[in-house]
């Protein structure tokens, strides 16, 4: 599988790696680990996130995650996700790929299909149309999906001691729908996705991450 990613990677075009999964499965932990690992290997890379990653996109992130006395409509939420993404792609992702850089991105468009699509119930066709409009042909070369039941993710997230943002306040069923969507997408695109069982110990997850990155960089 990783061999096909290497084949797909255009010569001198960088590598776009996204990390996905529902809340609390260990995305930030995985990115921290990969950062240290790549540094140790002397590889240059860039770490970024969605929503966010640029000054304007981070301002949109604040808008998206804050609490309000009114309900944010599903349409507004989806459009803000893609507004942030448009800014991020133009300012960070495309220039970095042009410079032949390795990008580690905490969430990308799969999260819109999982959360706004399966979670909120927005039609997949709307999201696919926005994806085409905002991204054109741009897609991650590799997506690492950390998979665990929503209950476990919620328990882990609680232990961090940070107060929940607007989206994190959703019910467990919302996150289970998002998880199901991620797994369906991973099955549909086995050449792009690597699924890691995130119920495993941190040591086991890190071993798997190391294997994936090593075979990609060989
Ligand atoms: N969102 C969206 O709706 N649509 C979109 O298109 C996009 C995003 C792009 C912000 O995302 C919100 O935006 C998010 C989806 C939405 N809302 N929600 N939910 P975010 O990525 O910033 O926030 P998050 O998903 O809530 O991430 P998180 O809570 O920071 O979780 P995490 O990064 O996956 O987990 P962690 O902080 O690495 O780990 C949690 C704890 O578990 C921590 O104490 C770790 O030490 C521990 N941990 C991690 N792995 C393990 C293992 N294997 N064993 C034991 N303990 C572990």
PDB file of C-alpha atoms and ligand atoms in Angstrom:
ATOM      1  CA  UNK A   1       0.000   0.000   0.000  1.00  0.00           C
ATOM      2  CA  UNK A   2       2.675   2.505   1.006  1.00  0.00           C
ATOM      3  CA  UNK A   3       4.475   1.467  -2.188  1.00  0.00           C
ATOM      4  CA  UNK A   4       1.504   2.708  -4.209  1.00  0.00           C
ATOM      5  CA  UNK A   5       1.642   6.038  -2.340  1.00  0.00           C
ATOM      6  CA  UNK A   6       5.289   6.348  -3.334  1.00  0.00           C
ATOM      7  CA  UNK A   7       4.377   5.590  -6.931  1.00  0.00           C
ATOM      8  CA  UNK A   8       1.537   8.137  -6.876  1.00  0.00           C
ATOM      9  CA  UNK A   9       3.742  10.849  -5.417  1.00  0.00           C
ATOM     10  CA  UNK A  10       4.823  13.015  -8.272  1.00  0.00           C
ATOM     11  CA  UNK A  11       8.538  13.575  -8.504  1.00  0.00           C
ATOM     12  CA  UNK A  12       9.612  16.665  -6.551  1.00  0.00           C
ATOM     13  CA  UNK A  13       6.113  17.394  -5.342  1.00  0.00           C
ATOM     14  CA  UNK A  14       6.315  16.894  -1.573  1.00  0.00           C
ATOM     15  CA  UNK A  15       4.211  14.569   0.561  1.00  0.00           C
ATOM     16  CA  UNK A  16       0.878  15.472   2.100  1.00  0.00           C
ATOM     17  CA  UNK A  17       0.055  13.309   5.129  1.00  0.00           C
ATOM     18  CA  UNK A  18      -3.147  13.793   7.108  1.00  0.00           C
ATOM     19  CA  UNK A  19      -4.030  12.339  10.513  1.00  0.00           C
ATOM     20  CA  UNK A  20      -7.694  11.632  11.148  1.00  0.00           C
ATOM     21  CA  UNK A  21      -9.990  10.101  13.722  1.00  0.00           C
ATOM     22  CA  UNK A  22     -12.681  11.104  16.182  1.00  0.00           C
ATOM     23  CA  UNK A  23     -11.895  13.193  19.253  1.00  0.00           C
ATOM     24  CA  UNK A  24      -9.517  11.774  21.838  1.00  0.00           C
ATOM     25  CA  UNK A  25      -8.201   8.872  19.724  1.00  0.00           C
ATOM     26  CA  UNK A  26      -4.665  10.268  19.892  1.00  0.00           C
ATOM     27  CA  UNK A  27      -4.111  12.482  16.824  1.00  0.00           C
ATOM     28  CA  UNK A  28      -2.163  15.211  18.676  1.00  0.00           C
ATOM     29  CA  UNK A  29      -0.124  12.553  20.468  1.00  0.00           C
ATOM     30  CA  UNK A  30       0.650  10.822  17.143  1.00  0.00           C
ATOM     31  CA  UNK A  31       1.673  14.095  15.509  1.00  0.00           C
ATOM     32  CA  UNK A  32       3.941  14.971  18.460  1.00  0.00           C
ATOM     33  CA  UNK A  33       5.561  11.549  18.157  1.00  0.00           C
ATOM     34  CA  UNK A  34       5.995  11.774  14.367  1.00  0.00           C
ATOM     35  CA  UNK A  35       7.473  15.269  14.724  1.00  0.00           C
ATOM     36  CA  UNK A  36      10.132  13.993  17.126  1.00  0.00           C
ATOM     37  CA  UNK A  37      10.759  10.932  14.951  1.00  0.00           C
ATOM     38  CA  UNK A  38      11.218  12.937  11.744  1.00  0.00           C
ATOM     39  CA  UNK A  39      13.476  15.415  13.552  1.00  0.00           C
ATOM     40  CA  UNK A  40      15.612  12.530  14.792  1.00  0.00           C
ATOM     41  CA  UNK A  41      15.864  11.272  11.189  1.00  0.00           C
ATOM     42  CA  UNK A  42      16.908  14.724   9.994  1.00  0.00           C
ATOM     43  CA  UNK A  43      13.865  15.080   7.697  1.00  0.00           C
ATOM     44  CA  UNK A  44      12.462  18.550   7.149  1.00  0.00           C
ATOM     45  CA  UNK A  45       8.704  18.763   7.538  1.00  0.00           C
ATOM     46  CA  UNK A  46       5.857  21.091   8.383  1.00  0.00           C
ATOM     47  CA  UNK A  47       3.083  20.514  10.934  1.00  0.00           C
ATOM     48  CA  UNK A  48      -0.290  22.137  10.461  1.00  0.00           C
ATOM     49  CA  UNK A  49      -3.961  21.599  11.295  1.00  0.00           C
ATOM     50  CA  UNK A  50      -7.564  22.084  10.232  1.00  0.00           C
ATOM     51  CA  UNK A  51      -9.591  24.042  10.827  1.00  0.00           C
ATOM     52  CA  UNK A  52      -6.707  26.496  11.044  1.00  0.00           C
ATOM     53  CA  UNK A  53      -3.113  26.678   9.864  1.00  0.00           C
ATOM     54  CA  UNK A  54      -2.980  30.355   8.791  1.00  0.00           C
ATOM     55  CA  UNK A  55      -3.878  33.616  10.551  1.00  0.00           C
ATOM     56  CA  UNK A  56      -7.279  33.866   8.838  1.00  0.00           C
ATOM     57  CA  UNK A  57      -7.962  30.117   9.068  1.00  0.00           C
ATOM     58  CA  UNK A  58      -7.155  30.163  12.806  1.00  0.00           C
ATOM     59  CA  UNK A  59      -9.628  33.057  13.238  1.00  0.00           C
ATOM     60  CA  UNK A  60     -12.253  30.905  11.452  1.00  0.00           C
ATOM     61  CA  UNK A  61     -11.339  28.001  13.786  1.00  0.00           C
ATOM     62  CA  UNK A  62     -12.102  30.211  16.807  1.00  0.00           C
ATOM     63  CA  UNK A  63     -15.453  31.124  15.230  1.00  0.00           C
ATOM     64  CA  UNK A  64     -16.230  27.446  14.618  1.00  0.00           C
ATOM     65  CA  UNK A  65     -15.355  26.128  18.060  1.00  0.00           C
ATOM     66  CA  UNK A  66     -16.680  28.928  20.312  1.00  0.00           C
ATOM     67  CA  UNK A  67     -19.945  28.650  22.264  1.00  0.00           C
ATOM     68  CA  UNK A  68     -22.890  30.889  21.287  1.00  0.00           C
ATOM     69  CA  UNK A  69     -26.401  31.720  22.453  1.00  0.00           C
ATOM     70  CA  UNK A  70     -27.665  30.718  19.011  1.00  0.00           C
ATOM     71  CA  UNK A  71     -27.259  27.498  17.074  1.00  0.00           C
ATOM     72  CA  UNK A  72     -24.729  27.572  14.242  1.00  0.00           C
ATOM     73  CA  UNK A  73     -26.512  26.193  11.175  1.00  0.00           C
ATOM     74  CA  UNK A  74     -25.082  23.078   9.527  1.00  0.00           C
ATOM     75  CA  UNK A  75     -24.637  25.065   6.335  1.00  0.00           C
ATOM     76  CA  UNK A  76     -22.665  27.812   8.098  1.00  0.00           C
ATOM     77  CA  UNK A  77     -20.496  25.206   9.836  1.00  0.00           C
ATOM     78  CA  UNK A  78     -19.705  23.360   6.600  1.00  0.00           C
ATOM     79  CA  UNK A  79     -18.973  26.556   4.666  1.00  0.00           C
ATOM     80  CA  UNK A  80     -16.701  27.860   7.430  1.00  0.00           C
ATOM     81  CA  UNK A  81     -14.760  24.571   7.392  1.00  0.00           C
ATOM     82  CA  UNK A  82     -14.175  25.011   3.666  1.00  0.00           C
ATOM     83  CA  UNK A  83     -13.433  28.743   3.995  1.00  0.00           C
ATOM     84  CA  UNK A  84     -10.689  27.852   6.467  1.00  0.00           C
ATOM     85  CA  UNK A  85      -9.502  25.081   4.113  1.00  0.00           C
ATOM     86  CA  UNK A  86      -9.350  27.391   1.071  1.00  0.00           C
ATOM     87  CA  UNK A  87      -7.097  29.774   3.010  1.00  0.00           C
ATOM     88  CA  UNK A  88      -4.959  26.918   4.328  1.00  0.00           C
ATOM     89  CA  UNK A  89      -4.485  25.319   0.898  1.00  0.00           C
ATOM     90  CA  UNK A  90      -3.514  28.600  -0.771  1.00  0.00           C
ATOM     91  CA  UNK A  91      -1.200  29.865   1.972  1.00  0.00           C
ATOM     92  CA  UNK A  92       0.354  26.689   3.367  1.00  0.00           C
ATOM     93  CA  UNK A  93      -0.359  23.379   1.620  1.00  0.00           C
ATOM     94  CA  UNK A  94       0.254  24.267  -2.026  1.00  0.00           C
ATOM     95  CA  UNK A  95       3.408  26.353  -1.401  1.00  0.00           C
ATOM     96  CA  UNK A  96       4.837  23.593   0.836  1.00  0.00           C
ATOM     97  CA  UNK A  97       4.171  20.879  -1.765  1.00  0.00           C
ATOM     98  CA  UNK A  98       5.733  23.060  -4.423  1.00  0.00           C
ATOM     99  CA  UNK A  99       8.826  23.299  -2.175  1.00  0.00           C
ATOM    100  CA  UNK A 100       8.891  19.490  -2.028  1.00  0.00           C
ATOM    101  CA  UNK A 101       8.125  19.477   1.734  1.00  0.00           C
ATOM    102  CA  UNK A 102       6.585  16.762   3.862  1.00  0.00           C
ATOM    103  CA  UNK A 103       3.373  18.032   5.476  1.00  0.00           C
ATOM    104  CA  UNK A 104       1.800  16.519   8.601  1.00  0.00           C
ATOM    105  CA  UNK A 105      -1.741  17.850   8.862  1.00  0.00           C
ATOM    106  CA  UNK A 106      -4.042  17.272  11.860  1.00  0.00           C
ATOM    107  CA  UNK A 107      -7.369  16.638  10.034  1.00  0.00           C
ATOM    108  CA  UNK A 108      -8.445  17.578   6.500  1.00  0.00           C
ATOM    109  CA  UNK A 109     -11.475  17.011   4.251  1.00  0.00           C
ATOM    110  CA  UNK A 110     -12.197  13.471   5.479  1.00  0.00           C
ATOM    111  CA  UNK A 111     -13.220  15.205   8.727  1.00  0.00           C
ATOM    112  CA  UNK A 112     -15.843  17.242   6.843  1.00  0.00           C
ATOM    113  CA  UNK A 113     -17.358  14.042   5.411  1.00  0.00           C
ATOM    114  CA  UNK A 114     -17.237  12.403   8.856  1.00  0.00           C
ATOM    115  CA  UNK A 115     -18.513  15.299  11.012  1.00  0.00           C
ATOM    116  CA  UNK A 116     -20.631  17.532   8.779  1.00  0.00           C
ATOM    117  CA  UNK A 117     -21.702  14.598   6.570  1.00  0.00           C
ATOM    118  CA  UNK A 118     -22.258  11.547   8.761  1.00  0.00           C
ATOM    119  CA  UNK A 119     -22.357  13.448  12.078  1.00  0.00           C
ATOM    120  CA  UNK A 120     -24.687  16.321  11.159  1.00  0.00           C
ATOM    121  CA  UNK A 121     -26.410  14.627   8.205  1.00  0.00           C
ATOM    122  CA  UNK A 122     -25.375  17.095   5.471  1.00  0.00           C
ATOM    123  CA  UNK A 123     -25.676  15.475   2.003  1.00  0.00           C
ATOM    124  CA  UNK A 124     -22.398  13.939   0.866  1.00  0.00           C
ATOM    125  CA  UNK A 125     -22.879  15.458  -2.610  1.00  0.00           C
ATOM    126  CA  UNK A 126     -22.702  19.023  -1.150  1.00  0.00           C
ATOM    127  CA  UNK A 127     -19.420  18.207   0.564  1.00  0.00           C
ATOM    128  CA  UNK A 128     -18.031  16.509  -2.550  1.00  0.00           C
ATOM    129  CA  UNK A 129     -18.924  19.605  -4.604  1.00  0.00           C
ATOM    130  CA  UNK A 130     -17.137  21.899  -2.148  1.00  0.00           C
ATOM    131  CA  UNK A 131     -14.167  19.527  -2.111  1.00  0.00           C
ATOM    132  CA  UNK A 132     -13.915  19.706  -5.907  1.00  0.00           C
ATOM    133  CA  UNK A 133     -14.338  23.493  -5.960  1.00  0.00           C
ATOM    134  CA  UNK A 134     -11.895  24.314  -3.162  1.00  0.00           C
ATOM    135  CA  UNK A 135      -9.300  21.580  -3.722  1.00  0.00           C
ATOM    136  CA  UNK A 136      -9.420  20.717  -7.397  1.00  0.00           C
ATOM    137  CA  UNK A 137      -7.263  17.600  -7.675  1.00  0.00           C
ATOM    138  CA  UNK A 138      -5.466  18.134  -4.371  1.00  0.00           C
ATOM    139  CA  UNK A 139      -5.743  15.119  -2.059  1.00  0.00           C
ATOM    140  CA  UNK A 140      -3.556  13.772   0.739  1.00  0.00           C
ATOM    141  CA  UNK A 141      -0.967  11.205  -0.409  1.00  0.00           C
ATOM    142  CA  UNK A 142      -1.465   9.313   2.844  1.00  0.00           C
ATOM    143  CA  UNK A 143      -4.158   9.468   5.521  1.00  0.00           C
ATOM    144  CA  UNK A 144      -3.467   7.802   8.856  1.00  0.00           C
ATOM    145  CA  UNK A 145      -6.772   6.970  10.533  1.00  0.00           C
ATOM    146  CA  UNK A 146      -6.623   6.332  14.269  1.00  0.00           C
ATOM    147  CA  UNK A 147      -9.657   4.236  15.024  1.00  0.00           C
ATOM    148  CA  UNK A 148     -11.293   3.621  18.408  1.00  0.00           C
ATOM    149  CA  UNK A 149     -14.852   3.550  19.781  1.00  0.00           C
ATOM    150  CA  UNK A 150     -16.287   6.994  20.562  1.00  0.00           C
ATOM    151  CA  UNK A 151     -16.651   6.101  24.254  1.00  0.00           C
ATOM    152  CA  UNK A 152     -12.930   5.456  24.602  1.00  0.00           C
ATOM    153  CA  UNK A 153     -12.059   8.658  22.727  1.00  0.00           C
ATOM    154  CA  UNK A 154     -14.368  10.670  24.994  1.00  0.00           C
ATOM    155  CA  UNK A 155     -12.807   9.113  28.113  1.00  0.00           C
ATOM    156  CA  UNK A 156      -9.298   9.942  26.906  1.00  0.00           C
ATOM    157  CA  UNK A 157     -10.292  13.486  25.900  1.00  0.00           C
ATOM    158  CA  UNK A 158     -11.812  14.042  29.373  1.00  0.00           C
ATOM    159  CA  UNK A 159      -8.517  13.140  31.027  1.00  0.00           C
ATOM    160  CA  UNK A 160      -6.761  16.002  29.241  1.00  0.00           C
ATOM    161  CA  UNK A 161      -8.637  18.388  31.545  1.00  0.00           C
ATOM    162  CA  UNK A 162      -9.422  20.915  28.751  1.00  0.00           C
ATOM    163  CA  UNK A 163     -13.003  22.226  28.534  1.00  0.00           C
ATOM    164  CA  UNK A 164     -15.033  20.882  25.596  1.00  0.00           C
ATOM    165  CA  UNK A 165     -15.470  23.079  22.493  1.00  0.00           C
ATOM    166  CA  UNK A 166     -18.812  23.500  20.657  1.00  0.00           C
ATOM    167  CA  UNK A 167     -18.410  20.361  18.497  1.00  0.00           C
ATOM    168  CA  UNK A 168     -17.002  18.217  21.326  1.00  0.00           C
ATOM    169  CA  UNK A 169     -20.274  18.750  23.229  1.00  0.00           C
ATOM    170  CA  UNK A 170     -22.082  16.455  20.754  1.00  0.00           C
ATOM    171  CA  UNK A 171     -23.524  13.114  21.901  1.00  0.00           C
ATOM    172  CA  UNK A 172     -21.597   9.851  21.644  1.00  0.00           C
ATOM    173  CA  UNK A 173     -23.840   8.722  18.691  1.00  0.00           C
ATOM    174  CA  UNK A 174     -22.625  11.718  16.670  1.00  0.00           C
ATOM    175  CA  UNK A 175     -19.011  10.575  17.074  1.00  0.00           C
ATOM    176  CA  UNK A 176     -19.953   6.954  16.327  1.00  0.00           C
ATOM    177  CA  UNK A 177     -21.493   8.081  13.024  1.00  0.00           C
ATOM    178  CA  UNK A 178     -18.306  10.045  12.271  1.00  0.00           C
ATOM    179  CA  UNK A 179     -16.209   6.989  13.115  1.00  0.00           C
ATOM    180  CA  UNK A 180     -18.327   4.789  10.810  1.00  0.00           C
ATOM    181  CA  UNK A 181     -17.883   7.259   7.955  1.00  0.00           C
ATOM    182  CA  UNK A 182     -14.095   7.313   8.423  1.00  0.00           C
ATOM    183  CA  UNK A 183     -14.008   3.500   8.260  1.00  0.00           C
ATOM    184  CA  UNK A 184     -16.145   3.416   5.100  1.00  0.00           C
ATOM    185  CA  UNK A 185     -13.866   5.972   3.450  1.00  0.00           C
ATOM    186  CA  UNK A 186     -10.775   4.006   4.468  1.00  0.00           C
ATOM    187  CA  UNK A 187     -12.233   0.858   2.931  1.00  0.00           C
ATOM    188  CA  UNK A 188     -13.100   2.697  -0.284  1.00  0.00           C
ATOM    189  CA  UNK A 189      -9.577   4.146  -0.659  1.00  0.00           C
ATOM    190  CA  UNK A 190      -7.161   1.502   0.648  1.00  0.00           C
ATOM    191  CA  UNK A 191      -4.272   3.017  -1.331  1.00  0.00           C
ATOM    192  CA  UNK A 192      -4.557   6.291   0.572  1.00  0.00           C
ATOM    193  CA  UNK A 193      -5.563   5.162   4.075  1.00  0.00           C
ATOM    194  CA  UNK A 194      -3.614   3.369   6.772  1.00  0.00           C
ATOM    195  CA  UNK A 195      -5.878   2.453   9.680  1.00  0.00           C
ATOM    196  CA  UNK A 196      -4.332   2.057  13.125  1.00  0.00           C
ATOM    197  CA  UNK A 197      -6.230   0.396  15.949  1.00  0.00           C
ATOM    198  CA  UNK A 198      -6.059   3.222  18.500  1.00  0.00           C
ATOM    199  CA  UNK A 199      -7.391   1.039  21.334  1.00  0.00           C
ATOM    200  CA  UNK A 200      -3.869  -0.411  21.482  1.00  0.00           C
ATOM    201  CA  UNK A 201      -1.280   0.882  23.933  1.00  0.00           C
ATOM    202  CA  UNK A 202       0.588   4.038  23.033  1.00  0.00           C
ATOM    203  CA  UNK A 203       3.731   1.954  22.508  1.00  0.00           C
ATOM    204  CA  UNK A 204       1.932  -0.254  19.956  1.00  0.00           C
ATOM    205  CA  UNK A 205       0.443   2.767  18.165  1.00  0.00           C
ATOM    206  CA  UNK A 206       3.885   4.398  17.969  1.00  0.00           C
ATOM    207  CA  UNK A 207       5.413   1.197  16.566  1.00  0.00           C
ATOM    208  CA  UNK A 208       2.793   1.137  13.814  1.00  0.00           C
ATOM    209  CA  UNK A 209       3.357   4.841  13.060  1.00  0.00           C
ATOM    210  CA  UNK A 210       7.099   4.214  12.800  1.00  0.00           C
ATOM    211  CA  UNK A 211       6.522   1.308  10.389  1.00  0.00           C
ATOM    212  CA  UNK A 212       4.299   3.417   8.148  1.00  0.00           C
ATOM    213  CA  UNK A 213       6.676   6.388   8.030  1.00  0.00           C
ATOM    214  CA  UNK A 214       9.772   4.217   7.588  1.00  0.00           C
ATOM    215  CA  UNK A 215       8.311   2.371   4.609  1.00  0.00           C
ATOM    216  CA  UNK A 216       7.166   5.663   3.089  1.00  0.00           C
ATOM    217  CA  UNK A 217      10.551   7.348   3.425  1.00  0.00           C
ATOM    218  CA  UNK A 218      12.713   4.408   2.322  1.00  0.00           C
TER     219      UNK A 218
HETATM  220  N1  LIG B   1     -13.853  19.401  12.380  1.00  0.00           N
HETATM  221  C1  LIG B   1     -14.998  19.239  11.631  1.00  0.00           C
HETATM  222  O1  LIG B   1     -16.094  19.114  12.188  1.00  0.00           O
HETATM  223  N2  LIG B   1     -14.903  19.258  10.268  1.00  0.00           N
HETATM  224  C2  LIG B   1     -13.738  19.430   9.617  1.00  0.00           C
HETATM  225  O2  LIG B   1     -13.715  19.445   8.374  1.00  0.00           O
HETATM  226  C3  LIG B   1     -12.540  19.567  10.410  1.00  0.00           C
HETATM  227  C4  LIG B   1     -12.650  19.543  11.779  1.00  0.00           C
HETATM  228  C5  LIG B   1     -11.234  19.749   9.720  1.00  0.00           C
HETATM  229  C6  LIG B   1     -11.368  20.432  16.085  1.00  0.00           C
HETATM  230  O3  LIG B   1     -10.539  19.337  15.853  1.00  0.00           O
HETATM  231  C7  LIG B   1     -12.805  20.095  15.752  1.00  0.00           C
HETATM  232  O4  LIG B   1     -13.062  20.381  14.375  1.00  0.00           O
HETATM  233  C8  LIG B   1     -13.118  18.641  15.930  1.00  0.00           C
HETATM  234  C9  LIG B   1     -13.631  18.159  14.576  1.00  0.00           C
HETATM  235  C10 LIG B   1     -13.962  19.421  13.859  1.00  0.00           C
HETATM  236  N3  LIG B   1     -14.151  18.560  16.906  1.00  0.00           N
HETATM  237  N4  LIG B   1     -14.347  17.523  17.556  1.00  0.00           N
HETATM  238  N5  LIG B   1     -14.448  16.601  18.115  1.00  0.00           N
HETATM  239  P1  LIG B   1      -9.295  18.988  16.779  1.00  0.00           P
HETATM  240  O5  LIG B   1      -8.542  17.973  16.009  1.00  0.00           O
HETATM  241  O6  LIG B   1      -8.579  20.200  17.185  1.00  0.00           O
HETATM  242  O7  LIG B   1      -9.934  18.395  18.102  1.00  0.00           O
HETATM  243  P2  LIG B   1     -10.230  16.953  18.541  1.00  0.00           P
HETATM  244  O8  LIG B   1     -10.603  15.965  17.547  1.00  0.00           O
HETATM  245  O9  LIG B   1     -11.245  17.165  19.577  1.00  0.00           O
HETATM  246  O10 LIG B   1      -8.830  16.403  18.963  1.00  0.00           O
HETATM  247  P3  LIG B   1      -8.386  16.105  20.385  1.00  0.00           P
HETATM  248  O11 LIG B   1      -9.482  16.150  21.371  1.00  0.00           O
HETATM  249  O12 LIG B   1      -7.235  17.023  20.605  1.00  0.00           O
HETATM  250  O13 LIG B   1      -8.009  14.583  20.338  1.00  0.00           O
HETATM  251  P4  LIG B   1      -6.724  13.813  19.817  1.00  0.00           P
HETATM  252  O14 LIG B   1      -5.701  14.783  19.319  1.00  0.00           O
HETATM  253  O15 LIG B   1      -7.177  12.775  18.912  1.00  0.00           O
HETATM  254  O16 LIG B   1      -6.196  13.090  21.144  1.00  0.00           O
HETATM  255  P5  LIG B   1      -4.857  13.378  22.028  1.00  0.00           P
HETATM  256  O17 LIG B   1      -4.948  14.753  22.646  1.00  0.00           O
HETATM  257  O18 LIG B   1      -3.662  13.002  21.271  1.00  0.00           O
HETATM  258  O19 LIG B   1      -5.075  12.246  23.126  1.00  0.00           O
HETATM  259  C11 LIG B   1      -6.071  12.360  24.127  1.00  0.00           C
HETATM  260  C12 LIG B   1      -5.545  11.727  25.452  1.00  0.00           C
HETATM  261  O20 LIG B   1      -5.408  10.323  25.252  1.00  0.00           O
HETATM  262  C13 LIG B   1      -4.159  12.238  25.871  1.00  0.00           C
HETATM  263  O21 LIG B   1      -4.149  12.353  27.276  1.00  0.00           O
HETATM  264  C14 LIG B   1      -3.202  11.142  25.397  1.00  0.00           C
HETATM  265  O22 LIG B   1      -2.055  11.055  26.185  1.00  0.00           O
HETATM  266  C15 LIG B   1      -4.066   9.901  25.522  1.00  0.00           C
HETATM  267  N6  LIG B   1      -3.751   8.851  24.542  1.00  0.00           N
HETATM  268  C16 LIG B   1      -3.516   8.998  23.214  1.00  0.00           C
HETATM  269  N7  LIG B   1      -3.296   7.798  22.623  1.00  0.00           N
HETATM  270  C17 LIG B   1      -3.400   6.869  23.606  1.00  0.00           C
HETATM  271  C18 LIG B   1      -3.282   5.435  23.618  1.00  0.00           C
HETATM  272  N8  LIG B   1      -3.022   4.717  22.514  1.00  0.00           N
HETATM  273  N9  LIG B   1      -3.457   4.808  24.807  1.00  0.00           N
HETATM  274  C19 LIG B   1      -3.752   5.525  25.928  1.00  0.00           C
HETATM  275  N10 LIG B   1      -3.867   6.873  25.987  1.00  0.00           N
HETATM  276  C20 LIG B   1      -3.698   7.531  24.827  1.00  0.00           C
END
